[in-house]
XYZ file of C-alpha atoms in Angstrom:
265
model
C 95.731 115.418 93.566
C 99.391 115.785 92.672
C 100.955 114.727 89.434
C 102.877 112.036 91.307
C 99.641 110.473 92.503
C 98.276 110.542 88.970
C 101.361 108.719 87.748
C 100.925 105.777 90.154
C 98.071 103.271 89.966
C 95.403 103.992 92.555
C 95.845 100.703 94.359
C 99.609 100.241 93.878
C 101.540 99.051 96.969
C 103.975 101.971 96.717
C 101.189 104.572 96.763
C 99.359 102.809 99.604
C 102.600 102.740 101.597
C 103.138 106.471 101.022
C 99.598 107.254 102.160
C 100.005 105.088 105.251
C 103.247 106.837 106.206
C 101.634 110.245 105.606
C 98.643 109.399 107.794
C 100.848 108.091 110.599
C 102.903 111.282 110.626
C 100.108 113.755 110.069
C 96.797 112.549 111.509
C 94.106 115.163 111.029
C 91.189 116.208 113.218
C 88.153 116.388 110.945
C 84.810 117.763 112.106
C 81.668 117.023 110.090
C 78.816 119.490 110.504
C 75.467 118.148 109.318
C 71.867 119.373 109.756
C 70.119 116.105 110.696
C 72.085 112.927 111.335
C 69.256 110.516 110.565
C 68.927 107.851 107.877
C 69.321 108.886 104.244
C 71.719 109.001 101.335
C 73.447 112.188 102.485
C 73.858 110.787 105.982
C 75.234 107.501 104.654
C 77.792 109.405 102.627
C 79.191 111.479 105.504
C 79.146 108.549 107.925
C 81.078 106.382 105.453
C 83.529 109.226 104.875
C 84.049 109.635 108.613
C 84.548 105.914 109.184
C 87.020 105.746 106.296
C 89.012 108.672 107.696
C 89.039 107.107 111.157
C 90.305 103.811 109.714
C 93.277 105.761 108.336
C 94.191 107.146 111.754
C 92.409 110.501 111.616
C 90.198 111.824 114.400
C 86.586 112.492 113.403
C 83.683 114.162 115.180
C 80.136 115.046 114.118
C 78.322 118.232 115.086
C 74.624 118.180 114.217
C 71.396 119.880 115.189
C 69.504 116.590 115.452
C 70.416 112.985 116.201
C 67.835 110.418 117.228
C 69.488 107.190 118.494
C 66.367 105.299 117.381
C 66.579 106.623 113.814
C 70.213 106.763 112.737
C 73.018 104.677 111.325
C 74.660 102.334 113.818
C 78.091 103.978 113.531
C 76.695 107.205 115.024
C 75.048 105.311 117.880
C 77.593 102.688 118.929
C 80.526 105.054 119.460
C 82.300 104.385 116.175
C 82.153 108.139 115.537
C 81.571 110.795 118.188
C 78.457 112.964 117.860
C 77.615 116.279 119.528
C 74.090 117.677 119.213
C 73.658 121.453 119.253
C 70.516 123.630 119.033
C 68.026 120.770 118.879
C 65.809 122.892 121.128
C 65.087 125.135 118.156
C 62.031 124.003 116.143
C 62.519 122.741 112.614
C 59.401 124.529 111.375
C 56.378 126.536 112.488
C 53.029 125.013 111.530
C 54.827 123.019 108.850
C 56.341 126.144 107.277
C 59.757 127.839 107.127
C 61.754 124.600 107.006
C 64.617 126.187 105.054
C 64.917 129.199 107.349
C 65.070 127.051 110.459
C 67.508 124.608 108.861
C 69.833 127.511 108.070
C 69.466 128.969 111.562
C 70.097 125.638 113.292
C 73.256 125.039 111.260
C 74.485 128.556 111.989
C 74.025 127.897 115.710
C 75.999 124.669 115.342
C 78.774 126.650 113.670
C 78.759 129.312 116.389
C 79.062 126.618 119.030
C 81.967 125.005 117.189
C 83.800 128.305 116.704
C 83.229 129.979 120.055
C 82.286 127.381 122.666
C 83.795 124.022 121.767
C 87.285 122.761 122.511
C 87.319 120.437 119.506
C 90.467 120.513 117.437
C 89.740 121.191 113.775
C 92.260 120.755 111.000
C 89.471 120.417 108.423
C 85.722 121.093 108.641
C 83.413 119.175 106.324
C 80.141 121.104 105.950
C 77.320 119.104 104.423
C 74.106 120.222 102.653
C 73.603 123.689 104.210
C 76.203 126.306 103.290
C 74.798 129.194 105.366
C 77.218 128.430 108.194
C 80.381 128.409 106.056
C 81.404 132.065 106.764
C 81.015 131.404 110.498
C 83.111 128.245 110.261
C 85.826 130.198 108.436
C 86.234 132.289 111.573
C 87.795 129.218 113.126
C 90.808 129.694 110.867
C 90.333 126.198 109.450
C 89.908 125.009 105.881
C 86.238 124.359 105.101
C 84.957 121.820 102.592
C 81.353 122.178 101.426
C 79.584 119.175 99.919
C 76.726 120.028 97.558
C 74.220 117.252 96.914
C 71.910 119.551 94.926
C 71.104 123.294 95.073
C 68.545 123.757 97.843
C 66.702 126.460 95.920
C 65.738 123.935 93.241
C 64.008 121.650 95.747
C 61.028 123.923 96.300
C 58.351 125.686 94.239
C 57.446 129.368 94.202
C 53.759 129.413 93.386
C 52.957 132.662 95.216
C 54.586 136.043 95.588
C 54.872 135.457 99.344
C 56.898 132.299 98.729
C 59.095 134.136 96.224
C 59.750 136.916 98.742
C 60.530 134.354 101.455
C 62.933 132.397 99.246
C 64.763 135.372 97.696
C 67.128 136.104 100.634
C 67.575 132.383 101.342
C 68.531 131.674 97.722
C 70.981 134.596 97.724
C 72.505 133.416 100.999
C 72.924 129.884 99.667
C 74.866 131.064 96.634
C 76.953 133.619 98.526
C 77.980 131.290 101.353
C 78.700 128.352 99.034
C 81.302 130.505 97.342
C 83.050 131.117 100.668
C 84.133 127.499 101.100
C 87.788 126.633 100.475
C 86.722 123.583 98.498
C 83.380 122.686 96.923
C 82.535 119.049 96.254
C 79.550 117.768 94.280
C 78.168 114.244 94.158
C 78.183 113.798 90.360
C 78.970 115.502 87.064
C 75.219 115.947 86.628
C 75.038 117.938 89.869
C 78.102 119.888 88.777
C 76.231 120.988 85.644
C 73.175 121.982 87.678
C 75.460 123.852 90.087
C 76.975 125.885 87.253
C 73.585 126.710 85.734
C 72.052 127.682 89.087
C 74.806 129.652 90.809
C 75.658 132.211 88.146
C 78.250 134.026 90.259
C 80.112 130.769 90.973
C 80.599 129.546 87.396
C 84.362 129.905 87.690
C 84.538 128.299 91.132
C 86.757 125.237 91.189
C 84.734 122.130 92.010
C 85.502 118.441 92.288
C 83.262 115.407 92.006
C 83.219 113.054 94.984
C 80.890 110.161 94.347
C 79.025 108.564 97.258
C 80.849 105.480 98.450
C 79.592 101.918 98.786
C 79.166 100.250 102.151
C 81.269 97.260 101.128
C 80.587 95.213 104.286
C 76.997 94.795 103.090
C 78.134 93.024 99.927
C 80.359 90.665 101.900
C 77.172 89.074 103.259
C 75.587 88.666 99.817
C 74.762 85.130 98.683
C 74.726 84.737 94.868
C 71.430 83.385 93.611
C 69.612 84.075 96.880
C 66.124 85.583 96.629
C 64.633 87.877 99.224
C 61.716 86.147 100.985
C 59.432 89.151 100.480
C 59.734 89.040 96.674
C 56.841 87.308 94.895
C 58.010 83.943 93.592
C 56.428 84.495 90.170
C 57.743 88.044 89.603
C 59.610 88.466 86.323
C 60.229 92.212 86.722
C 61.025 93.872 90.044
C 61.276 97.630 90.559
C 63.488 98.565 93.498
C 63.316 102.046 95.045
C 66.499 102.830 96.963
C 65.342 106.195 98.297
C 62.888 107.419 100.882
C 59.192 107.413 100.000
C 58.480 111.117 99.859
C 57.108 113.492 97.263
C 60.365 115.075 96.123
C 61.877 111.676 95.254
C 59.351 111.339 92.386
C 58.533 107.680 92.963
C 55.760 108.131 90.386
C 58.448 107.860 87.690
C 59.049 104.238 88.724
C 55.311 103.575 88.701
C 55.001 105.084 85.234
C 57.988 103.066 84.048
C 56.464 99.876 85.397
C 53.275 100.697 83.521
C 55.266 100.657 80.257
C 56.530 97.119 80.817
C 54.624 94.027 79.605
C 53.757 93.206 83.219
C 52.196 96.619 83.748
C 49.965 96.608 80.703
């Protein structure tokens, strides 16, 4: 961000007018490349980013290795943003194993398609979650942004020497390819600290924090004082989980926390 932008209030009419004029004169073609365009926090973030860019006059397009119209956000299904699926024929695992390897391979195939076979215009490429394809995307001659939600290598355990051998090249590839992006974004200052501690060779890499946005239209329909019909009428304390119910989300922390309240005793 330039010093001039810092000097003006974020929502000032003069700055908004300048941005509007800039967007009208220089609309960009932005391609988002994402491993699985389903329903989740990461998917909500990139979809909101794409919709916001489109509302400002930019062209947006998603390239993904999986998109199920029955399990996705409406904007990717109703034509709000264009979606191209590549390499969905490749399995995501073998006997429930090798998820990371196949995720990397599928994203690399998406990148190869974008670079060599597609006719999509790309002024900027936004690569999400999996960095293995960044060097391939750079062959397009386009600036590449990589968004890091959390280092992938910290999301798995290495309880056997076979698992350590399997993860070693994947972990190295993650760090090496992340450093090849023109711009690295992280979702919080907490993640930025984890990034610096995990990727030792990238400590001096310039990073910026881009917080996940809010889907404001949802709050427009909110009625103050209204109570959801599924909530027990006599509940004094309600624990709300806003993530998926899966092991790595550590829902047991909420259960333990509830057990420490007067209601859980």
